[in-house]
Short mmCIF file of C-alpha atoms in Angstrom, two decimals:
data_model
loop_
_atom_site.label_atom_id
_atom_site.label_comp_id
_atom_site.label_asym_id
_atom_site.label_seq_id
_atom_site.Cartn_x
_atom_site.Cartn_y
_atom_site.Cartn_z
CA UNK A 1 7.15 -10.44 -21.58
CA UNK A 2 5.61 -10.44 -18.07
CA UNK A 3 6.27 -8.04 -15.33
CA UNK A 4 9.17 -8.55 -13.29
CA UNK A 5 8.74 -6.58 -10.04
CA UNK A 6 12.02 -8.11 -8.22
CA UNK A 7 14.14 -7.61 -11.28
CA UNK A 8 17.51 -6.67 -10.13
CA UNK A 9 19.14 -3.33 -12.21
CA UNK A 10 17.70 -0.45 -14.26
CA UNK A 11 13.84 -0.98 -14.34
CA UNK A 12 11.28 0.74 -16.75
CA UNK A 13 7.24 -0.16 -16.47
CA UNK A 14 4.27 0.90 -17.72
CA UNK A 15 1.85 0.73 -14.70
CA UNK A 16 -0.84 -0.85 -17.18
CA UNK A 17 1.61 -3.76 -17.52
CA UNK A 18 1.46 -4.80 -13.99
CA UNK A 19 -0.97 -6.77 -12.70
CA UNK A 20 -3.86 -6.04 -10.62
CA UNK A 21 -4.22 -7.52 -7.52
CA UNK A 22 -6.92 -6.69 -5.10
CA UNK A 23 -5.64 -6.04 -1.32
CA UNK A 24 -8.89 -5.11 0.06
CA UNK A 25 -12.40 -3.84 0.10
CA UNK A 26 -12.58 -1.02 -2.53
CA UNK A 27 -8.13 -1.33 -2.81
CA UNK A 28 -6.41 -2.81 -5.78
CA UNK A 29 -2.54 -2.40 -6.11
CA UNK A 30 -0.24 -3.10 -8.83
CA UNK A 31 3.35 -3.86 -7.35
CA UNK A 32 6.16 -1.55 -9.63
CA UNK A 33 9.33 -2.86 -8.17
CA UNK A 34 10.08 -4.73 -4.56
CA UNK A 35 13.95 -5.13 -3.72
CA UNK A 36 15.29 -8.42 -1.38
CA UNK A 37 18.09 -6.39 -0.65
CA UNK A 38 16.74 -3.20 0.48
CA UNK A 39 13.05 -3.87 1.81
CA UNK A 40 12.07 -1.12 -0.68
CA UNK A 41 8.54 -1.61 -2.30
CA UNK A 42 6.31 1.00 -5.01
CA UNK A 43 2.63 0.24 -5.74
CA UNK A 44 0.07 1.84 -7.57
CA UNK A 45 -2.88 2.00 -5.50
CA UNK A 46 -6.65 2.78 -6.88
CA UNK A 47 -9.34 2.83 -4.18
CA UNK A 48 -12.92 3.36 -4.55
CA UNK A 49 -14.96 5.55 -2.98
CA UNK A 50 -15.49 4.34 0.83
CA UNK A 51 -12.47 1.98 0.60
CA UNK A 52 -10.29 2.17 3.93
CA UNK A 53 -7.22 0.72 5.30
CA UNK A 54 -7.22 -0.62 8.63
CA UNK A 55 -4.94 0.59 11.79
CA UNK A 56 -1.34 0.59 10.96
CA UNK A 57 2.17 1.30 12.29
CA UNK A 58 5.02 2.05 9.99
CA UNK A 59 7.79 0.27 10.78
CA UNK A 60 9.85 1.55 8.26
CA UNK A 61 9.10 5.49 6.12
CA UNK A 62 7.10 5.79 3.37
CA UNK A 63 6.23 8.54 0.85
CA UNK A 64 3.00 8.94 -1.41
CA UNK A 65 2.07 11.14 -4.38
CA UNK A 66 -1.78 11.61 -5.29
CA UNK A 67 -2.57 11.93 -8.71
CA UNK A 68 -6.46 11.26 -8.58
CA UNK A 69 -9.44 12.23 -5.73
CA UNK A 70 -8.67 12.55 -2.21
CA UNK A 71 -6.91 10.49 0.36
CA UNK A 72 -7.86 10.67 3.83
CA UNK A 73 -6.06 10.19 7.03
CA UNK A 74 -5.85 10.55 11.32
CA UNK A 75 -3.38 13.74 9.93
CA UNK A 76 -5.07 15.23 7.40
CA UNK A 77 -6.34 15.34 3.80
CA UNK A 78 -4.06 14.61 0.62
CA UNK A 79 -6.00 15.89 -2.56
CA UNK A 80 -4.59 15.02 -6.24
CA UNK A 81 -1.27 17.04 -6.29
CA UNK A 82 -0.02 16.22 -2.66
CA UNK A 83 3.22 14.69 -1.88
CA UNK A 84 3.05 13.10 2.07
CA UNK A 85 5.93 11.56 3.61
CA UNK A 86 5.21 9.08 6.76
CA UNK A 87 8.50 8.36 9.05
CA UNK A 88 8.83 5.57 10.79
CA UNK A 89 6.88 5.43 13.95
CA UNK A 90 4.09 6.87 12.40
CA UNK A 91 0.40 5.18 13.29
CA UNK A 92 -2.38 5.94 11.63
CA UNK A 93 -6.06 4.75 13.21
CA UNK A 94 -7.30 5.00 9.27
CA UNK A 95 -6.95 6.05 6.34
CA UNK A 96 -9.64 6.24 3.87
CA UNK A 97 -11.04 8.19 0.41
CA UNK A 98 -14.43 9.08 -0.82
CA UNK A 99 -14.32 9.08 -4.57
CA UNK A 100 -12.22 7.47 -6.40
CA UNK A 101 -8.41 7.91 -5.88
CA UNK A 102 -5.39 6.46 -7.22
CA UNK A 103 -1.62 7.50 -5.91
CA UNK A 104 2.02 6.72 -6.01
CA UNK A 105 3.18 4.75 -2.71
CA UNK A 106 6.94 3.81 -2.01
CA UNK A 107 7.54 2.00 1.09
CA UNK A 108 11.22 1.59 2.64
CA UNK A 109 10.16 -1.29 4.87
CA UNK A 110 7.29 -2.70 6.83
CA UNK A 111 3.57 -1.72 7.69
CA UNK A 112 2.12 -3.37 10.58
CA UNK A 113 -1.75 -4.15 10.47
CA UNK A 114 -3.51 -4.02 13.63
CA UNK A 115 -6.64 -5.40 15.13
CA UNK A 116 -9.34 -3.32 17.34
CA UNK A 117 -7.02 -4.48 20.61
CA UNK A 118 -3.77 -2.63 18.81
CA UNK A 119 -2.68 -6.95 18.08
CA UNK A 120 -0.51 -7.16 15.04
CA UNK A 121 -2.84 -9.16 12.32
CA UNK A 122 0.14 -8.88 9.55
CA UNK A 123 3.27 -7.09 8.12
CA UNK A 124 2.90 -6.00 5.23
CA UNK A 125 6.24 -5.54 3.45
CA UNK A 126 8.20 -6.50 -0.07
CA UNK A 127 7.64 -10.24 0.39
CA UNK A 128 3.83 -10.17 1.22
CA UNK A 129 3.33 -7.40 -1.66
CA UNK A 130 5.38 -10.30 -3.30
CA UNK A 131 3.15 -12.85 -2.37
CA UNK A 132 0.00 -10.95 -2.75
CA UNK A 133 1.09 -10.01 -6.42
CA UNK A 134 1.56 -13.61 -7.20
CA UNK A 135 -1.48 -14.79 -5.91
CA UNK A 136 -0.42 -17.36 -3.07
CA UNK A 137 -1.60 -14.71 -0.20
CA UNK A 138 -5.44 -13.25 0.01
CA UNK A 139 -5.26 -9.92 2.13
CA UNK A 140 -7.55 -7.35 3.61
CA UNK A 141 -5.97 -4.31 4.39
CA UNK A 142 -9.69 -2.68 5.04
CA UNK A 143 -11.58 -1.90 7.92
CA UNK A 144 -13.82 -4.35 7.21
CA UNK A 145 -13.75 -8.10 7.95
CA UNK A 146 -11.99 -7.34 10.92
CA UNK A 147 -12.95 -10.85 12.71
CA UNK A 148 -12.42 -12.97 9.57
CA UNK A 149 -8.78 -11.69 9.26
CA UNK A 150 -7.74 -11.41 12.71
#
């Protein structure tokens, strides 16, 4: 049986039985669990070396655990072992890794991507991840391809 990400009540998954789902240059996710009635989203994220994300503003907290290589950010570095916690408000210019890294992200709301002018490009929250997991929306959440996103 498929991967229910949405499923309402007790929830138990294998992160190999989730799809993969690329949300960027260098960034696949696979999407654990969303919830329609909280907001609440967890992905597993793997990023190759060099892969970034793009400006954002956290709308809503979020907390991280990395398991594999070396996340880095505007507020420091996160090597395999860290737990980071982000609170709402929180903007980051980028965030980036340079081998490969894979961690543990639960987000309790919205992201907002911007642009080089600080212009929202998108939100990313439970019903893009939604979307993005089931194929009907094509993301970049990198640095690159700015001008073909915006």
């Amino acid at each position: 049986m498929a991967h229910d990400p949405g499923k309402l009540g007790d929830l138990i998954v294998n992160v190999d039985d989730c799809h993969e789902v690329e949300l960027g240059t260098g960034t696949t996710i696979r999407l654990l669990r969303y919830s329609e009635e909280t907001g609440d989203w967890v992905l597993w994220v793997h990023m190759e070396p060099g892969a970034t994300f793009a400006p954002h503003w956290h709308l809503g907290h979020g907390q991280y655990f990395v398991t594999k290589g070396e996340l880095i950010y505007d507020v420091g570095s996160a090597p395999v072992g860290t737990y980071g916690y982000e609170p709402i408000g929180s903007r980051h210019s980028e965030a980036r890794c340079d081998e490969v890294t894979e961690y543990l992200f639960m987000g309790h709301g919205a992201v907002a991507f911007t642009g080089e002018d600080g212009e929202i490009r998108f939100i990313l929250n439970h019903e893009f991840l939604r979307d993005v997991a089931r194929g009907t929306v094509v993301s970049n959440v990198a640095n690159e391809g700015l001008e073909e996103a915006a």
